[in-house]
Coordinates of C-alpha atoms and ligand atoms in Angstrom, one line a residue:
M1 CA 25.2 14.4 -103.8
T2 CA 23.3 12.3 -101.3
E3 CA 20.3 13.1 -99.2
L4 CA 20.1 13.9 -95.5
N5 CA 18.5 10.6 -94.6
V6 CA 20.8 8.3 -96.5
E7 CA 20.8 4.5 -96.3
P8 CA 23.7 3.3 -94.2
Q9 CA 26.8 2.3 -96.1
W10 CA 27.3 -0.6 -93.9
T11 CA 24.7 -2.6 -92.1
N12 CA 25.2 -4.7 -89.0
P13 CA 23.3 -8.0 -89.4
L14 CA 22.7 -8.1 -85.6
R15 CA 21.2 -4.7 -85.6
D16 CA 17.5 -4.3 -84.6
P17 CA 15.8 -3.3 -87.9
Q18 CA 13.6 -0.9 -85.9
D19 CA 16.6 1.0 -84.7
K20 CA 16.9 4.1 -86.9
R21 CA 20.2 5.3 -85.3
L22 CA 22.1 4.0 -88.2
P23 CA 25.8 3.6 -88.2
R24 CA 26.8 5.8 -91.1
I25 CA 30.4 4.8 -91.4
A26 CA 32.8 6.9 -93.4
G27 CA 34.6 5.1 -96.3
P28 CA 38.4 4.8 -96.5
S29 CA 39.8 8.3 -95.8
G30 CA 42.1 10.5 -93.8
M31 CA 42.1 14.1 -92.6
V32 CA 44.8 16.8 -92.3
L33 CA 44.1 19.2 -89.6
F34 CA 45.7 22.7 -89.8
G35 CA 45.5 24.6 -86.5
I36 CA 46.1 21.6 -84.4
T37 CA 47.3 23.6 -81.4
G38 CA 44.3 25.9 -81.4
D39 CA 41.6 26.1 -78.8
L40 CA 39.0 24.6 -81.1
A41 CA 41.1 21.6 -82.0
R42 CA 42.0 20.9 -78.4
K43 CA 38.5 21.4 -76.9
K44 CA 36.2 20.2 -79.7
L45 CA 37.8 18.6 -82.8
L46 CA 40.3 16.1 -81.3
P47 CA 37.7 14.8 -78.8
A48 CA 35.1 14.5 -81.6
F49 CA 37.5 12.4 -83.7
Y50 CA 38.0 10.1 -80.8
D51 CA 34.2 9.9 -80.1
L52 CA 33.6 9.0 -83.7
A53 CA 36.2 6.3 -83.5
N54 CA 34.6 5.1 -80.2
R55 CA 31.2 4.9 -81.9
G56 CA 32.8 2.8 -84.7
L57 CA 32.0 5.4 -87.3
L58 CA 35.5 6.0 -88.7
P59 CA 37.0 3.6 -91.3
P60 CA 39.5 1.1 -89.9
G61 CA 42.6 2.7 -91.4
F62 CA 41.5 6.3 -90.7
S63 CA 44.5 8.6 -90.3
L64 CA 44.6 12.1 -88.7
V65 CA 47.5 14.2 -89.7
G66 CA 48.2 17.3 -87.6
Y67 CA 50.1 20.1 -89.3
G68 CA 51.6 22.9 -87.2
R69 CA 54.5 25.0 -86.4
R70 CA 55.6 23.2 -83.3
D71 CA 58.7 21.0 -83.5
W72 CA 56.9 18.0 -82.1
S73 CA 58.0 14.4 -82.2
A74 CA 55.4 11.7 -83.1
E75 CA 55.4 10.9 -79.4
Q76 CA 54.7 14.4 -78.3
F77 CA 51.9 14.8 -80.8
R78 CA 50.3 11.6 -79.5
D79 CA 50.5 12.8 -75.9
Y80 CA 48.9 16.1 -76.9
V81 CA 46.0 14.4 -78.6
F82 CA 45.7 12.0 -75.7
Q83 CA 45.4 14.8 -73.2
A84 CA 42.7 16.5 -75.3
V85 CA 40.8 13.3 -75.6
K86 CA 41.1 12.4 -71.9
E87 CA 39.9 15.9 -70.9
R88 CA 37.1 16.4 -73.3
A89 CA 35.8 13.3 -75.0
R90 CA 32.1 12.8 -74.6
T91 CA 32.2 9.0 -74.7
P92 CA 34.0 6.7 -72.3
F93 CA 37.7 6.1 -72.7
H94 CA 38.7 2.6 -74.0
D95 CA 42.3 1.7 -74.3
K96 CA 41.7 -0.5 -77.4
V97 CA 39.8 2.3 -79.3
W98 CA 42.5 4.8 -78.3
E99 CA 45.3 2.5 -79.5
R100 CA 43.7 1.9 -82.9
F101 CA 43.0 5.6 -83.3
A102 CA 46.5 6.6 -82.1
D103 CA 48.0 4.3 -84.7
G104 CA 46.7 6.7 -87.4
L105 CA 48.1 9.9 -85.8
V106 CA 50.9 11.6 -87.7
F107 CA 52.4 15.0 -87.2
V108 CA 54.0 17.2 -89.8
S109 CA 55.9 20.3 -88.7
G110 CA 55.9 23.4 -90.8
N111 CA 54.7 27.0 -91.5
F112 CA 51.7 27.7 -93.7
D113 CA 53.8 29.0 -96.5
D114 CA 56.6 26.5 -96.4
D115 CA 57.1 24.7 -99.7
E116 CA 59.4 22.0 -98.3
A117 CA 57.0 21.2 -95.4
F118 CA 54.0 20.9 -97.7
D119 CA 56.1 18.6 -100.0
R120 CA 56.8 16.5 -96.9
L121 CA 53.1 16.5 -96.1
A122 CA 52.3 15.3 -99.6
E123 CA 54.8 12.5 -99.2
K124 CA 53.3 11.5 -95.9
V125 CA 49.8 11.5 -97.3
A126 CA 50.9 9.2 -100.2
D127 CA 52.7 7.0 -97.7
I128 CA 49.5 6.7 -95.6
D129 CA 47.5 5.8 -98.7
R130 CA 49.9 2.9 -99.3
T131 CA 50.2 1.7 -95.8
R132 CA 46.7 2.3 -94.2
G133 CA 44.4 2.0 -97.2
T134 CA 43.0 5.6 -97.1
S135 CA 42.6 5.3 -100.9
G136 CA 43.6 8.8 -101.8
N137 CA 40.5 10.3 -100.0
W138 CA 41.5 13.3 -98.0
A139 CA 39.9 16.2 -96.3
F140 CA 41.9 19.3 -95.2
Y141 CA 40.5 21.0 -92.2
L142 CA 41.4 24.7 -91.9
S143 CA 40.9 25.6 -88.3
I144 CA 43.2 28.7 -88.7
P145 CA 42.7 32.4 -89.0
P146 CA 41.3 33.3 -92.5
G147 CA 44.4 35.4 -93.2
F148 CA 46.2 32.1 -93.8
F149 CA 43.5 30.5 -96.1
A150 CA 45.2 31.8 -99.2
D151 CA 48.7 30.5 -98.2
V152 CA 47.4 27.0 -97.3
C153 CA 45.1 26.7 -100.3
H154 CA 48.0 27.8 -102.6
Q155 CA 50.3 25.2 -100.9
L156 CA 47.7 22.5 -101.2
Q157 CA 47.5 23.2 -104.9
R158 CA 51.2 23.6 -105.5
S159 CA 52.1 20.4 -103.7
G160 CA 49.4 18.5 -105.6
L161 CA 47.5 17.7 -102.4
S162 CA 44.3 19.4 -103.6
H163 CA 44.2 17.1 -106.7
A164 CA 42.5 13.8 -106.4
D165 CA 43.1 10.9 -108.7
D166 CA 40.1 9.2 -110.4
N167 CA 37.8 7.5 -107.9
A168 CA 39.3 9.4 -105.0
W169 CA 38.3 12.8 -103.5
R170 CA 39.8 15.8 -101.9
R171 CA 37.7 18.2 -99.7
V172 CA 38.4 21.3 -97.7
I173 CA 36.6 22.1 -94.4
I174 CA 36.8 25.7 -93.2
E175 CA 36.1 27.3 -89.9
K176 CA 34.6 30.8 -89.5
P177 CA 35.1 33.7 -89.5
F178 CA 34.4 33.7 -93.3
G179 CA 35.6 37.3 -93.7
H180 CA 34.9 40.5 -91.9
D181 CA 32.1 41.7 -94.1
Q182 CA 30.6 40.8 -97.5
K183 CA 33.5 42.1 -99.5
T184 CA 36.2 40.1 -97.7
A185 CA 33.9 37.0 -97.6
Q186 CA 33.6 37.2 -101.4
H187 CA 37.4 37.5 -101.7
L188 CA 37.9 34.4 -99.3
N189 CA 35.4 32.4 -101.3
K190 CA 37.2 33.3 -104.5
V191 CA 40.5 32.2 -103.0
V192 CA 39.1 28.9 -101.8
N193 CA 37.1 28.2 -104.9
S194 CA 40.2 28.8 -107.1
V195 CA 41.6 25.6 -105.6
F196 CA 38.6 23.6 -104.5
P197 CA 35.3 23.5 -106.5
E198 CA 32.3 24.6 -104.4
E199 CA 31.0 21.0 -104.0
S200 CA 34.2 20.1 -102.3
V201 CA 34.1 23.0 -99.8
Y202 CA 32.5 22.4 -96.4
R203 CA 32.0 25.6 -94.3
I204 CA 31.4 24.8 -90.7
D205 CA 28.7 26.5 -88.7
H206 CA 28.6 24.2 -85.8
Y207 CA 25.1 25.3 -84.8
L208 CA 23.8 23.3 -87.7
G209 CA 25.4 20.2 -86.3
K210 CA 23.4 20.5 -83.1
E211 CA 20.5 18.0 -82.7
T212 CA 18.1 20.7 -81.5
V213 CA 18.8 22.9 -84.5
Q214 CA 18.1 20.0 -86.8
N215 CA 14.9 19.4 -84.8
I216 CA 13.6 22.8 -86.0
L217 CA 13.0 21.1 -89.4
A218 CA 11.3 18.1 -87.8
L219 CA 9.1 20.3 -85.6
R220 CA 8.0 22.4 -88.4
F221 CA 7.7 20.0 -91.3
A222 CA 6.9 16.6 -89.7
N223 CA 3.9 18.0 -87.8
Q224 CA 0.5 19.4 -88.6
L225 CA 0.3 21.4 -85.4
F226 CA 2.6 24.3 -86.0
E227 CA 2.9 25.1 -89.7
P228 CA -0.7 26.5 -90.2
L229 CA 0.0 29.1 -87.5
W230 CA 3.6 29.8 -88.7
N231 CA 3.0 33.1 -90.4
A232 CA 2.3 36.8 -89.9
R233 CA -1.4 36.3 -89.2
F234 CA -0.7 34.5 -86.0
I235 CA 2.9 35.3 -85.0
D236 CA 3.6 38.6 -83.3
H237 CA 7.4 38.4 -83.3
V238 CA 10.3 36.0 -83.0
Q239 CA 13.2 36.3 -80.5
I240 CA 16.5 34.4 -81.1
T241 CA 18.8 34.5 -78.1
M242 CA 22.3 33.1 -77.7
A243 CA 23.5 34.1 -74.2
E244 CA 26.7 33.0 -72.6
D245 CA 27.9 33.4 -69.1
I246 CA 31.6 33.0 -70.0
G247 CA 33.9 36.0 -70.5
L248 CA 36.6 36.4 -73.1
G249 CA 39.7 35.8 -71.1
G250 CA 42.2 34.0 -73.3
R251 CA 40.5 34.8 -76.6
A252 CA 41.7 38.4 -77.2
G253 CA 43.7 37.3 -80.3
Y254 CA 40.5 36.2 -82.1
Y255 CA 37.9 38.4 -80.6
D256 CA 39.2 41.9 -80.1
G257 CA 38.1 43.8 -83.2
I258 CA 35.7 41.1 -84.2
G259 CA 32.9 41.4 -81.7
A260 CA 29.6 39.7 -81.0
A261 CA 27.8 40.5 -84.2
R262 CA 30.5 39.1 -86.5
D263 CA 31.2 36.2 -84.1
V264 CA 27.7 34.9 -83.6
I265 CA 24.9 36.9 -85.4
Q266 CA 26.4 36.7 -88.9
N267 CA 26.6 32.9 -88.8
H268 CA 24.7 31.0 -86.0
L269 CA 21.8 33.3 -85.4
I270 CA 21.1 34.1 -89.0
Q271 CA 21.2 30.4 -89.8
L272 CA 18.7 29.8 -87.0
L273 CA 16.5 32.6 -88.5
A274 CA 16.7 30.9 -91.9
L275 CA 15.5 27.5 -90.5
I276 CA 12.7 29.1 -88.6
A277 CA 11.5 31.2 -91.5
M278 CA 12.2 29.3 -94.6
E279 CA 9.5 27.5 -96.7
E280 CA 9.2 23.7 -96.7
P281 CA 11.9 22.4 -99.0
V282 CA 10.9 19.9 -101.8
S283 CA 13.2 17.4 -100.2
F284 CA 16.1 17.5 -97.7
S285 CA 18.8 17.1 -100.3
P286 CA 21.5 19.7 -99.8
A287 CA 20.5 21.6 -102.9
E288 CA 16.8 21.9 -102.0
L289 CA 17.5 22.9 -98.4
Q290 CA 20.1 25.4 -99.3
A291 CA 17.9 26.9 -102.0
E292 CA 15.1 27.6 -99.5
K293 CA 17.6 29.1 -97.0
V294 CA 19.0 31.3 -99.8
K295 CA 15.5 32.5 -100.7
I296 CA 14.8 33.6 -97.2
L297 CA 18.2 35.3 -96.7
R298 CA 17.6 37.2 -99.9
A299 CA 14.3 38.5 -98.5
T300 CA 15.8 39.4 -95.0
R301 CA 17.1 42.9 -94.1
A302 CA 18.0 44.9 -91.1
V303 CA 15.3 47.3 -90.0
E304 CA 16.2 51.0 -89.7
P305 CA 16.8 53.4 -88.0
F306 CA 19.6 51.5 -86.4
E307 CA 19.7 53.9 -83.5
L308 CA 16.4 52.5 -82.4
T309 CA 16.5 48.9 -83.7
T310 CA 19.9 47.7 -82.6
A311 CA 21.9 47.6 -79.4
R312 CA 25.5 46.9 -78.5
G313 CA 27.3 46.6 -75.3
Q314 CA 30.5 45.7 -73.6
Y315 CA 30.7 43.9 -70.3
S316 CA 32.2 45.7 -67.4
A317 CA 33.2 44.2 -64.0
G318 CA 30.5 42.5 -62.1
W319 CA 29.3 39.3 -60.5
Q320 CA 28.9 36.0 -62.3
G321 CA 27.0 34.1 -59.7
S322 CA 29.2 34.2 -56.6
E323 CA 32.3 35.0 -58.6
Q324 CA 33.6 38.5 -59.1
V325 CA 34.8 39.0 -62.6
C326 CA 36.6 41.8 -64.5
G327 CA 35.3 43.8 -67.5
L328 CA 36.4 43.2 -71.1
R329 CA 39.0 46.0 -71.1
E330 CA 40.7 44.4 -68.1
E331 CA 40.8 40.9 -69.7
K332 CA 44.3 39.7 -70.6
G333 CA 45.4 40.6 -74.1
F334 CA 42.5 43.1 -74.8
D335 CA 43.3 46.7 -75.6
P336 CA 42.4 48.7 -72.5
A337 CA 40.6 51.1 -74.8
S338 CA 38.9 48.3 -76.8
T339 CA 35.5 49.2 -78.3
T340 CA 34.7 45.7 -79.3
E341 CA 31.2 44.8 -78.5
T342 CA 30.5 41.7 -76.4
F343 CA 26.7 42.1 -76.7
A344 CA 24.8 42.7 -79.9
A345 CA 21.1 42.9 -80.8
C346 CA 19.3 43.8 -83.9
T347 CA 15.9 43.7 -85.6
L348 CA 15.5 42.0 -88.9
E349 CA 12.5 41.7 -91.1
I350 CA 11.6 39.4 -94.0
S351 CA 9.8 40.7 -97.1
S352 CA 7.5 37.9 -97.9
R353 CA 3.8 37.2 -97.6
R354 CA 4.4 34.8 -94.8
W355 CA 6.5 37.2 -92.7
A356 CA 5.5 40.8 -93.6
G357 CA 5.4 42.9 -90.4
V358 CA 6.9 40.3 -88.1
P359 CA 10.1 41.5 -86.4
F360 CA 12.8 39.0 -85.8
Y361 CA 14.9 40.1 -82.7
L362 CA 18.3 38.6 -82.5
R363 CA 20.6 39.0 -79.5
T364 CA 23.8 37.5 -78.3
G365 CA 26.3 38.3 -75.5
K366 CA 29.0 37.2 -73.2
R367 CA 28.9 37.4 -69.5
L368 CA 25.1 37.5 -69.4
G369 CA 22.9 36.1 -66.7
R370 CA 23.2 32.5 -67.8
R371 CA 24.1 30.3 -70.7
V372 CA 21.1 29.7 -72.9
T373 CA 20.3 29.5 -76.6
E374 CA 16.7 29.6 -77.5
I375 CA 14.2 30.6 -80.2
A376 CA 10.9 32.0 -78.9
V377 CA 8.1 32.3 -81.4
V378 CA 5.7 34.6 -79.8
F379 CA 2.0 34.6 -80.9
K380 CA -0.4 37.5 -81.2
R381 CA -3.1 38.0 -78.6
P382 CA -6.5 36.5 -79.6
P383 CA -8.5 39.0 -81.7
H384 CA -11.2 39.0 -79.0
Q385 CA -10.8 38.1 -75.3
P386 CA -14.1 36.9 -73.7
F387 CA -12.5 37.0 -70.2
G388 CA -12.2 40.3 -68.3
P389 CA -9.0 42.2 -67.8
E390 CA -8.8 41.2 -64.2
E391 CA -9.2 37.5 -65.0
T392 CA -6.4 37.6 -67.6
S393 CA -4.0 40.0 -65.9
A394 CA -1.4 37.1 -65.6
L395 CA -2.0 35.9 -69.2
G396 CA 0.7 36.7 -71.7
N397 CA 1.1 35.9 -75.4
N398 CA 1.2 32.2 -76.3
A399 CA 4.6 31.1 -77.3
V400 CA 6.6 28.1 -78.7
V401 CA 10.1 28.2 -77.4
I402 CA 12.7 25.9 -78.9
R403 CA 15.5 25.5 -76.4
V404 CA 18.7 24.8 -78.3
Q405 CA 20.8 24.4 -75.2
P406 CA 21.2 23.6 -72.3
D407 CA 18.0 21.6 -71.2
E408 CA 17.3 20.9 -74.8
G409 CA 13.6 20.8 -75.6
V410 CA 10.5 22.6 -76.7
L411 CA 8.2 24.6 -74.5
M412 CA 4.7 25.7 -75.2
R413 CA 3.2 28.5 -73.2
F414 CA -0.5 29.0 -73.2
G415 CA -3.3 30.1 -70.8
S416 CA -5.1 27.9 -68.4
K417 CA -7.8 28.3 -65.8
V418 CA -6.5 28.7 -62.3
P419 CA -8.1 25.9 -60.2
G420 CA -10.6 27.1 -57.7
S421 CA -10.9 30.6 -59.2
A422 CA -14.1 31.8 -60.8
M423 CA -12.4 32.1 -64.2
E424 CA -8.9 33.4 -63.8
V425 CA -6.7 32.4 -66.7
R426 CA -2.9 32.6 -66.5
D427 CA 0.2 31.3 -68.3
V428 CA 1.3 27.7 -67.9
N429 CA 4.1 25.8 -69.7
M430 CA 4.0 22.5 -71.4
D431 CA 7.5 21.2 -71.6
F432 CA 9.2 18.6 -73.8
S433 CA 12.6 17.6 -72.7
Y434 CA 15.1 15.6 -74.8
A435 CA 16.7 14.2 -71.7
E436 CA 13.4 12.8 -70.5
A437 CA 12.0 11.7 -73.8
F438 CA 15.1 9.9 -75.2
T439 CA 17.6 7.7 -73.5
E440 CA 20.5 8.3 -75.7
Q441 CA 22.7 11.4 -75.4
S442 CA 23.0 13.7 -78.4
P443 CA 26.3 13.6 -80.2
E444 CA 28.4 16.7 -80.2
A445 CA 27.8 19.0 -83.2
Y446 CA 31.4 18.4 -84.4
E447 CA 31.0 14.7 -84.4
R448 CA 28.1 15.0 -86.8
L449 CA 29.8 17.6 -89.0
I450 CA 33.1 15.8 -89.4
L451 CA 31.4 12.6 -90.2
D452 CA 29.1 14.3 -92.7
A453 CA 32.1 15.9 -94.5
L454 CA 33.7 12.5 -94.8
L455 CA 30.5 11.1 -96.1
D456 CA 30.0 13.9 -98.6
E457 CA 26.8 15.0 -96.9
S458 CA 26.6 18.7 -97.4
S459 CA 23.1 19.5 -96.1
L460 CA 24.4 21.0 -92.8
F461 CA 27.0 23.2 -94.3
P462 CA 26.3 26.8 -95.4
T463 CA 27.2 27.6 -99.0
N464 CA 29.2 30.5 -100.1
E465 CA 26.0 32.3 -101.2
E466 CA 24.5 31.9 -97.8
V467 CA 27.6 33.3 -96.2
E468 CA 27.7 36.3 -98.5
L469 CA 24.0 37.0 -98.0
S470 CA 24.4 36.9 -94.2
W471 CA 27.1 39.5 -94.4
A472 CA 24.8 41.6 -96.7
I473 CA 22.2 41.6 -94.0
L474 CA 24.7 42.5 -91.2
D475 CA 26.9 45.0 -93.1
P476 CA 24.7 48.1 -92.9
I477 CA 24.5 47.7 -89.1
L478 CA 28.2 47.3 -88.8
H479 CA 28.8 50.4 -90.9
Y480 CA 26.4 52.3 -88.7
W481 CA 28.1 51.1 -85.5
A482 CA 31.6 52.0 -86.9
E483 CA 30.5 55.6 -87.2
S484 CA 28.4 56.0 -84.1
G485 CA 30.3 56.0 -80.9
T486 CA 31.1 53.1 -78.7
P487 CA 29.3 50.2 -77.1
E488 CA 27.4 50.8 -73.8
D489 CA 28.8 49.2 -70.7
Y490 CA 26.7 46.5 -68.9
P491 CA 27.8 44.9 -65.7
A492 CA 28.8 41.2 -66.0
G493 CA 26.0 38.9 -64.9
T494 CA 23.2 41.1 -66.2
W495 CA 21.2 40.8 -69.4
G496 CA 23.0 43.4 -71.5
P497 CA 22.7 47.1 -72.0
A498 CA 19.6 49.1 -71.3
T499 CA 19.3 50.0 -75.0
A500 CA 18.5 46.4 -75.7
D501 CA 15.5 46.6 -73.5
R502 CA 14.4 49.9 -75.0
M503 CA 14.7 48.3 -78.5
L504 CA 11.7 46.1 -77.7
S505 CA 9.8 48.2 -75.1
R506 CA 9.2 50.9 -77.7
S507 CA 6.7 48.5 -79.4
G508 CA 5.3 47.2 -76.0
R509 CA 7.4 44.0 -76.2
T510 CA 10.0 42.6 -73.8
W511 CA 12.8 40.1 -74.0
R512 CA 12.3 36.7 -72.4
R513 CA 14.3 36.2 -69.3
P514 CA 15.2 32.6 -69.8
Ligands
BG6_601 C1 31.5 30.0 -81.4 C2 31.9 31.4 -81.0 O1 31.2 29.9 -82.8 O2 30.4 29.6 -80.6 C3 32.2 31.5 -79.6 O3 33.0 31.8 -81.8 C4 31.0 30.9 -78.8 O4 32.4 32.9 -79.2 C5 30.7 29.5 -79.3 O5 31.5 30.8 -77.4 C6 29.5 28.9 -78.5 O6 29.2 27.7 -79.0 P1 28.3 26.7 -78.1 O7 28.2 25.5 -78.9 O8 29.0 26.5 -76.8 O9 27.0 27.5 -78.0

């Protein structure tokens, strides 16, 4: 497997040699997308394919085959993709790029267990290999509920689609949720691995595709400034927050019965924890990076008693800015007696010399005060404070805050003398902003991940072991919640249930209000 910073496969002779934004162009290949009519495909995946085409990063004969139950003509499929691209693409629309991209669009209609439809799909794929030069290299993207993974994998095997001839490849890309707990994740992994070897499986955690998340590694390991302090001697605790202001209208089918912990903590937030806490890898090859993440996940566990160290809530009616919004139980499609949590928080700890005694607080929720994802590394107070209590009454703990989104950047909070005062010291912020420091816009996470999967770059994809270990961390909390009443209501537009505040205030800490 190749490394994270690979040499480009194609080099433009006109390119400025100082420009490190290399065009990593995928070789001849195509992709079959299952779940083409889903929300994710429409809002994220189809626009990302177009953006890649627009950036010149897809191979010339690239073909995108949509597979779905609709009875669409080629024309209808093209229109559908066109709408998605027009509405959501990040880069400007160019007729020429669109025309070239649209030439490779093909639709195959069928169910996920339909032998005849999969045989037709296999014929189409072979036909595209002949006519568009995709060379037998195909990725199958399963953006479908996990209940269908087994059917689709079985059909891909039966129809011969999972099998690559010599010098060609077949890969599978799978979307979460990877199971409901550790046991079901193990089962899903078995199903997928019975058809595709682990090195051909790409599990998507789109947070790993975000530039700011990759920047955690640069911040920690390319600098001398932070790493010496990055341990229990200096760090008091870490807060990882993913707050959203949106509600769940329209997502009942996926979300009811799943909840915030399974939707976000098990994958995105635990991955962020792993990147913040892991040791420096020997290199950034997929194997080395994943080995360090696995080591840290093995050492991570949820702190008990859960009654005091976790919180869960469900939004009730309230105000989101100037808009009056309903509670979860009134949202369309949700069970009016739903006990699904829309807010979840927990306390994790890592048994290692570096992290012993440092709590990691994770929280996520819908319909919170505003949309923000950030990691706050909060430092201890100095062991001795030479300034008096009155002079330092507005001085908090030093902190490094990695803002994943929006307003991507890094903030450092430290104390500074207030001008004109005798010696009053209070908190100030030093702020690095991506938008100000760099002129180019970050690509969308899905652009990066789709391209990486086509390039066989697996660094940014969690392995089956990582997925199972994340469930092992979360499962005890989920069991406890299943047996201990229902989530606490919190009004939409606030920062979650009161228990979340109590979770921290017990130890004299508070959540940041981003
Ligand atoms: C998804 C979750 O993985 O991430 C959604 O299923 C959530 O519930 C989404 O809204 C948030 O992604 P982003 O990139 O907007 O932070």
